[in-house]
Tab-separated table of C-alpha atoms in Angstrom:
chain	number	residue	atom	x	y	z
F	1	MET	CA	-19.278	14.676	2.923
F	2	ARG	CA	-16.633	12.835	4.959
F	3	VAL	CA	-13.788	11.230	2.888
F	4	ILE	CA	-11.054	9.266	4.454
F	5	VAL	CA	-8.158	8.371	2.074
F	6	HIS	CA	-5.543	5.688	2.763
F	7	PRO	CA	-3.076	6.048	-0.158
F	8	GLY	CA	-0.447	3.696	1.295
F	9	PHE	CA	2.447	3.590	1.492
F	10	HIS	CA	3.344	0.285	-0.258
F	11	LYS	CA	4.299	-2.630	1.778
F	12	THR	CA	2.934	-1.133	5.082
F	13	GLY	CA	0.021	-3.517	5.678
F	14	THR	CA	-2.091	-2.141	2.819
F	15	SER	CA	-3.241	-5.494	1.570
F	16	THR	CA	-4.261	-6.501	5.106
F	17	ILE	CA	-6.242	-3.215	5.492
F	18	GLN	CA	-7.957	-3.800	2.131
F	19	THR	CA	-8.814	-7.357	2.831
F	20	GLY	CA	-10.465	-6.244	6.105
F	21	LEU	CA	-12.312	-3.399	4.549
F	22	ARG	CA	-13.620	-5.804	1.936
F	23	GLU	CA	-14.747	-8.211	4.620
F	24	VAL	CA	-16.505	-5.651	6.714
F	25	SER	CA	-18.056	-3.737	3.774
F	26	ALA	CA	-21.309	-5.619	3.965
F	27	HIS	CA	-21.764	-4.442	7.531
F	28	LEU	CA	-21.126	-0.768	6.690
F	29	PRO	CA	-23.975	0.241	4.348
F	30	ASP	CA	-23.572	3.936	5.107
F	31	TRP	CA	-19.960	3.908	3.773
F	32	ALA	CA	-18.824	4.043	0.199
F	33	ILE	CA	-15.626	1.890	0.249
F	34	ALA	CA	-13.137	2.074	-2.687
F	35	LEU	CA	-10.197	-0.377	-3.265
F	36	ARG	CA	-7.804	-0.842	-5.989
F	37	LYS	CA	-10.242	-2.383	-8.589
F	38	ASP	CA	-12.680	0.507	-8.083
F	39	ILE	CA	-10.508	3.375	-9.414
F	40	PRO	CA	-7.832	1.683	-11.413
F	41	ASP	CA	-7.150	4.616	-13.775
F	42	ALA	CA	-6.248	6.829	-10.764
F	43	ALA	CA	-3.593	4.509	-9.595
F	44	ALA	CA	-2.243	4.097	-13.114
F	45	ALA	CA	-2.008	7.771	-13.706
F	46	ALA	CA	-0.302	8.325	-10.290
F	47	ARG	CA	2.302	5.657	-11.108
F	48	ALA	CA	2.915	7.345	-14.532
F	49	PHE	CA	3.195	10.861	-12.826
F	50	SER	CA	5.925	9.399	-10.440
F	51	LEU	CA	7.884	8.369	-13.509
F	52	THR	CA	7.369	11.550	-15.675
F	53	ARG	CA	6.052	14.320	-13.414
F	54	ASP	CA	3.863	15.234	-16.429
F	55	PRO	CA	0.923	17.521	-15.595
F	56	PHE	CA	-1.056	15.590	-18.186
F	57	GLU	CA	-0.883	12.425	-15.934
F	58	LEU	CA	-1.846	14.530	-12.870
F	59	GLY	CA	-4.830	15.624	-14.874
F	60	LEU	CA	-5.770	12.068	-15.686
F	61	TYR	CA	-5.407	11.029	-11.951
F	62	GLN	CA	-7.764	13.908	-11.008
F	63	ALA	CA	-10.210	12.936	-13.771
F	64	ALA	CA	-10.384	9.312	-12.548
F	65	LEU	CA	-11.005	10.382	-8.946
F	66	ALA	CA	-13.603	13.014	-9.973
F	67	SER	CA	-15.458	10.328	-12.111
F	68	TRP	CA	-15.535	7.925	-9.210
F	69	ALA	CA	-16.966	10.623	-6.849
F	70	ASP	CA	-19.506	11.738	-9.412
F	71	ALA	CA	-20.868	8.121	-9.709
F	72	LEU	CA	-21.596	7.842	-5.979
F	73	PRO	CA	-25.204	7.776	-4.939
F	74	GLU	CA	-26.404	11.266	-4.114
F	75	ASP	CA	-27.172	10.366	-0.569
F	76	THR	CA	-23.565	9.222	0.094
F	77	THR	CA	-22.166	11.026	3.162
F	78	GLN	CA	-19.190	8.875	4.031
F	79	ALA	CA	-16.480	7.310	1.945
F	80	VAL	CA	-13.173	5.586	2.471
F	81	ILE	CA	-10.550	4.919	-0.180
F	82	SER	CA	-7.686	2.446	0.444
F	83	ILE	CA	-5.453	2.303	-2.658
F	84	GLU	CA	-1.702	2.453	-2.265
F	85	GLY	CA	-1.162	3.310	-5.912
F	86	LEU	CA	-2.572	6.738	-5.245
F	87	ALA	CA	0.762	7.476	-3.651
F	88	GLY	CA	2.533	6.793	-6.928
F	89	HIS	CA	5.018	4.193	-8.037
F	90	MET	CA	6.483	1.700	-5.657
F	91	PRO	CA	10.094	2.775	-5.109
F	92	GLY	CA	12.889	0.433	-6.183
F	93	ARG	CA	12.457	0.178	-9.897
F	94	ASP	CA	12.073	2.291	-13.174
F	95	GLY	CA	14.255	4.970	-11.593
F	96	VAL	CA	11.853	5.709	-8.818
F	97	LEU	CA	13.698	5.721	-5.495
F	98	ASP	CA	11.401	7.694	-3.145
F	99	TYR	CA	7.855	9.125	-2.660
F	100	SER	CA	8.786	12.571	-3.681
F	101	ALA	CA	5.824	12.528	-6.097
F	102	THR	CA	3.265	11.789	-3.405
F	103	PRO	CA	2.813	15.361	-2.024
F	104	ALA	CA	1.726	16.637	-5.431
F	105	LEU	CA	-0.595	13.740	-5.891
F	106	MET	CA	-2.244	14.276	-2.464
F	107	GLY	CA	-2.605	17.955	-3.186
F	108	ALA	CA	-4.226	17.095	-6.526
F	109	LEU	CA	-6.518	14.631	-4.762
F	110	ALA	CA	-7.564	17.221	-2.219
F	111	GLU	CA	-8.386	19.625	-5.025
F	112	VAL	CA	-10.748	17.155	-6.625
F	113	PHE	CA	-12.794	16.529	-3.400
F	114	GLN	CA	-12.791	20.275	-2.490
F	115	ALA	CA	-14.159	21.126	-5.878
F	116	LYS	CA	-16.797	18.422	-5.604
F	117	TYR	CA	-18.079	18.942	-2.074
F	118	GLU	CA	-16.811	22.546	-1.233
F	119	ASP	CA	-17.680	23.506	2.353
F	120	ALA	CA	-19.347	20.244	3.017
F	121	LEU	CA	-16.085	18.251	2.699
F	122	GLU	CA	-14.398	16.683	5.613
F	123	LEU	CA	-11.252	15.157	4.160
F	124	GLN	CA	-8.880	13.009	6.301
F	125	LEU	CA	-5.611	11.356	5.070
F	126	PHE	CA	-4.587	8.171	6.930
F	127	LEU	CA	-1.106	6.868	6.106
F	128	THR	CA	0.622	3.711	7.019
F	129	THR	CA	4.580	3.757	7.277
F	130	ARG	CA	7.243	1.279	8.510
F	131	GLU	CA	10.742	1.170	9.991
F	132	LYS	CA	13.143	1.780	7.063
F	133	THR	CA	15.290	-1.279	7.072
F	134	ALA	CA	12.410	-3.759	7.218
F	135	TRP	CA	10.577	-1.435	4.575
F	136	ILE	CA	13.444	-1.549	2.158
F	137	GLU	CA	13.708	-5.374	2.518
F	138	SER	CA	10.058	-5.784	1.915
F	139	LEU	CA	10.166	-3.511	-1.180
F	140	HIS	CA	12.935	-5.552	-2.564
F	141	TRP	CA	11.052	-8.806	-1.823
F	142	GLN	CA	8.077	-7.555	-3.690
F	143	HIS	CA	10.037	-6.600	-6.726
F	144	VAL	CA	12.015	-9.917	-6.911
F	145	ARG	CA	9.026	-12.113	-6.108
F	146	SER	CA	6.391	-10.454	-8.257
F	147	GLY	CA	8.606	-8.555	-10.795
F	148	MET	CA	11.837	-9.087	-12.624
F	149	LEU	CA	14.261	-7.192	-10.452
F	150	THR	CA	17.766	-8.485	-10.662
F	151	ASP	CA	19.432	-6.546	-7.973
F	152	SER	CA	20.647	-8.312	-4.866
F	153	LEU	CA	19.330	-7.004	-1.458
F	154	ASP	CA	22.591	-5.296	-0.673
F	155	THR	CA	22.567	-3.515	-4.079
F	156	PHE	CA	18.963	-2.560	-3.588
F	157	ARG	CA	19.701	-1.174	-0.059
F	158	THR	CA	22.547	1.004	-1.517
F	159	GLN	CA	20.237	2.442	-4.107
F	160	LEU	CA	17.578	3.297	-1.572
F	161	SER	CA	20.014	4.620	0.942
F	162	GLY	CA	18.498	8.034	0.691
F	163	PHE	CA	15.007	6.798	1.182
F	164	ASP	CA	13.494	9.225	3.809
F	165	LEU	CA	9.853	9.682	4.508
F	166	ALA	CA	10.044	12.438	7.036
F	167	PRO	CA	10.160	15.322	4.568
F	168	VAL	CA	7.571	13.720	2.424
F	169	LEU	CA	5.207	13.554	5.336
F	170	ARG	CA	5.833	17.184	6.196
F	171	GLU	CA	5.149	18.283	2.580
F	172	ILE	CA	1.929	16.197	2.581
F	173	VAL	CA	0.588	17.897	5.733
F	174	SER	CA	1.403	21.351	4.270
F	175	THR	CA	-0.032	20.559	0.827
F	176	VAL	CA	-3.392	19.254	2.063
F	177	ASP	CA	-3.811	21.689	4.919
F	178	PRO	CA	-6.281	22.231	6.515
F	179	ALA	CA	-7.301	18.456	6.031
F	180	PRO	CA	-5.838	16.461	8.987
F	181	VAL	CA	-3.168	13.879	8.165
F	182	THR	CA	-2.455	10.990	10.556
F	183	TRP	CA	0.013	8.032	10.130
F	184	VAL	CA	0.798	4.769	11.989
F	185	MET	CA	3.818	2.563	11.923
F	186	LEU	CA	3.080	-0.990	10.860
F	187	ASP	CA	5.683	-2.083	13.462
F	188	GLU	CA	3.427	-0.667	16.218
F	189	ALA	CA	0.020	-1.510	14.643
F	190	ARG	CA	0.691	-5.223	14.138
F	191	ASP	CA	-0.402	-6.103	17.683
F	192	ASN	CA	-3.737	-4.355	17.445
F	193	PRO	CA	-6.784	-6.612	17.465
F	194	HIS	CA	-7.068	-6.206	13.669
F	195	GLY	CA	-3.536	-5.173	12.877
F	196	PRO	CA	-3.026	-1.966	10.810
F	197	LEU	CA	-6.760	-1.879	10.028
F	198	THR	CA	-7.562	-1.046	13.641
F	199	PRO	CA	-6.567	2.599	13.520
F	200	LEU	CA	-8.524	3.146	10.352
F	201	LEU	CA	-11.574	1.584	11.900
F	202	ASP	CA	-11.066	3.865	14.841
F	203	LEU	CA	-11.093	6.859	12.491
F	204	MET	CA	-14.187	5.584	10.791
F	205	GLY	CA	-15.980	5.098	14.104
F	206	VAL	CA	-16.722	1.377	13.331
F	207	PRO	CA	-18.520	-0.016	16.418
F	208	PRO	CA	-17.277	-3.110	18.353
F	209	GLU	CA	-20.258	-5.195	17.113
F	210	VAL	CA	-19.176	-4.708	13.437
F	211	ARG	CA	-15.577	-5.278	14.208
F	212	ALA	CA	-16.589	-8.567	15.805
F	213	SER	CA	-17.375	-9.929	12.348
F	214	LEU	CA	-13.722	-9.543	11.214
F	215	GLY	CA	-10.801	-12.046	11.539
F	216	LEU	CA	-7.957	-11.341	13.861
F	217	GLY	CA	-5.743	-9.230	11.588
F	218	ILE	CA	-4.218	-12.080	9.513
F	219	THR	CA	-1.195	-10.648	7.663
F	220	ALA	CA	-1.520	-10.597	3.806
F	221	ASN	CA	1.479	-11.096	1.579
F	222	ALA	CA	3.452	-12.951	4.489
F	223	ARG	CA	7.021	-14.126	3.905
F	224	PRO	CA	8.514	-17.296	5.378
F	225	ARG	CA	10.152	-16.224	8.723
F	226	ARG	CA	12.101	-19.349	9.694
F	227	VAL	CA	14.356	-19.201	6.673
F	228	ASP	CA	17.120	-16.815	5.647
F	229	ARG	CA	14.851	-14.321	3.952
F	230	ALA	CA	17.682	-12.135	2.607
F	231	ALA	CA	19.218	-15.219	1.024
F	232	LEU	CA	15.899	-16.280	-0.438
F	233	ALA	CA	15.290	-12.894	-1.986
F	234	ASP	CA	18.746	-12.969	-3.493
F	235	GLN	CA	17.843	-16.377	-4.980
F	236	LEU	CA	14.831	-14.945	-6.661
F	237	ALA	CA	16.770	-11.986	-7.973
F	238	ALA	CA	19.375	-14.418	-9.438
F	239	ILE	CA	16.596	-16.289	-11.181
F	240	ASN	CA	15.255	-13.078	-12.724
F	241	ALA	CA	18.799	-12.399	-14.104
F	242	GLU	CA	19.017	-15.730	-15.900
F	243	GLY	CA	17.174	-14.344	-18.808
F	244	LEU	CA	14.726	-17.243	-19.105
F	245	PRO	CA	11.248	-16.693	-20.669
F	246	ARG	CA	8.932	-14.946	-18.325
F	247	GLU	CA	6.681	-18.089	-17.585
F	248	ALA	CA	9.774	-20.238	-17.026
F	249	THR	CA	11.073	-17.649	-14.585
F	250	LYS	CA	7.919	-17.520	-12.674
F	251	GLU	CA	7.742	-21.299	-12.326
F	252	LYS	CA	11.331	-21.479	-11.152
F	253	LYS	CA	10.574	-18.972	-8.535
F	254	ARG	CA	7.421	-20.706	-7.488
F	255	ALA	CA	9.461	-23.880	-6.920
F	256	ILE	CA	11.901	-22.003	-4.758
F	257	LEU	CA	9.127	-20.506	-2.707
F	258	ARG	CA	7.168	-23.690	-2.235
F	259	ALA	CA	10.468	-25.262	-0.810
F	260	ALA	CA	10.833	-22.194	1.510
F	261	TRP	CA	7.277	-22.713	2.859
F	262	ARG	CA	7.853	-26.403	3.291
F	263	GLU	CA	10.865	-25.597	5.419
F	264	GLU	CA	8.828	-23.044	7.315
F	265	ALA	CA	6.213	-25.656	8.129
F	266	GLU	CA	8.764	-28.248	9.144
F	267	ALA	CA	10.439	-25.786	11.352
F	268	LYS	CA	7.117	-24.960	12.983
F	269	SER	CA	6.227	-28.709	13.616
F	270	ASP	CA	9.592	-29.160	15.364
F	271	GLU	CA	8.902	-26.501	17.928
């Protein structure tokens, strides 16, 4: 049984990858494809484990993964899972400032599939990463846009100043050994024919005729590029800090974002 797991990390092109997998799934009948909605309890337990490091949450995580594997048709020989929540909580809120919980989560994941498939298992981890400065800015944007974070970008940067993925990657490699672990930088993968999805399609061995059915790697969760994005993010954080009812906060942020996208469109039309 071949299992390729893409557990993130957050804000590294994961939504783009998942959109592409969803689009191409009809052309890959020999693959079981699991996205966020398919194993929600595993992602929830992983986030909880990041906060508490409670072995009970790790057990729930493994149970959810095992239930998914047990439900696969008996003749399944290939599966790919792309769920960034499997890496744990997105850094930047609730006291989580890094991915230090991820190696334990990946080790627990490997245990589940090893117990299920034993010597027939071919496990591969595929990770997407990003240049640190842009990564932290994207994490901040996600928290202020979709959540209720009130910290400015400068404050957020200071809090995540120790954010360092290198030791995490080394520990993941050691923890899941002998399963191979590969990773690509979003900054380098953007120019691929299908963006960050391309190296995953390469690992899967998806043929050119199937790839031809896909779009051209359109970026999901894009931000306006022709406005001052740091200032825009700080505007959203300031709205979160006003203490308005949640729906009023959301509407006020939507209005700011609509104005930013209008400015973006006008800038494009002037070029």
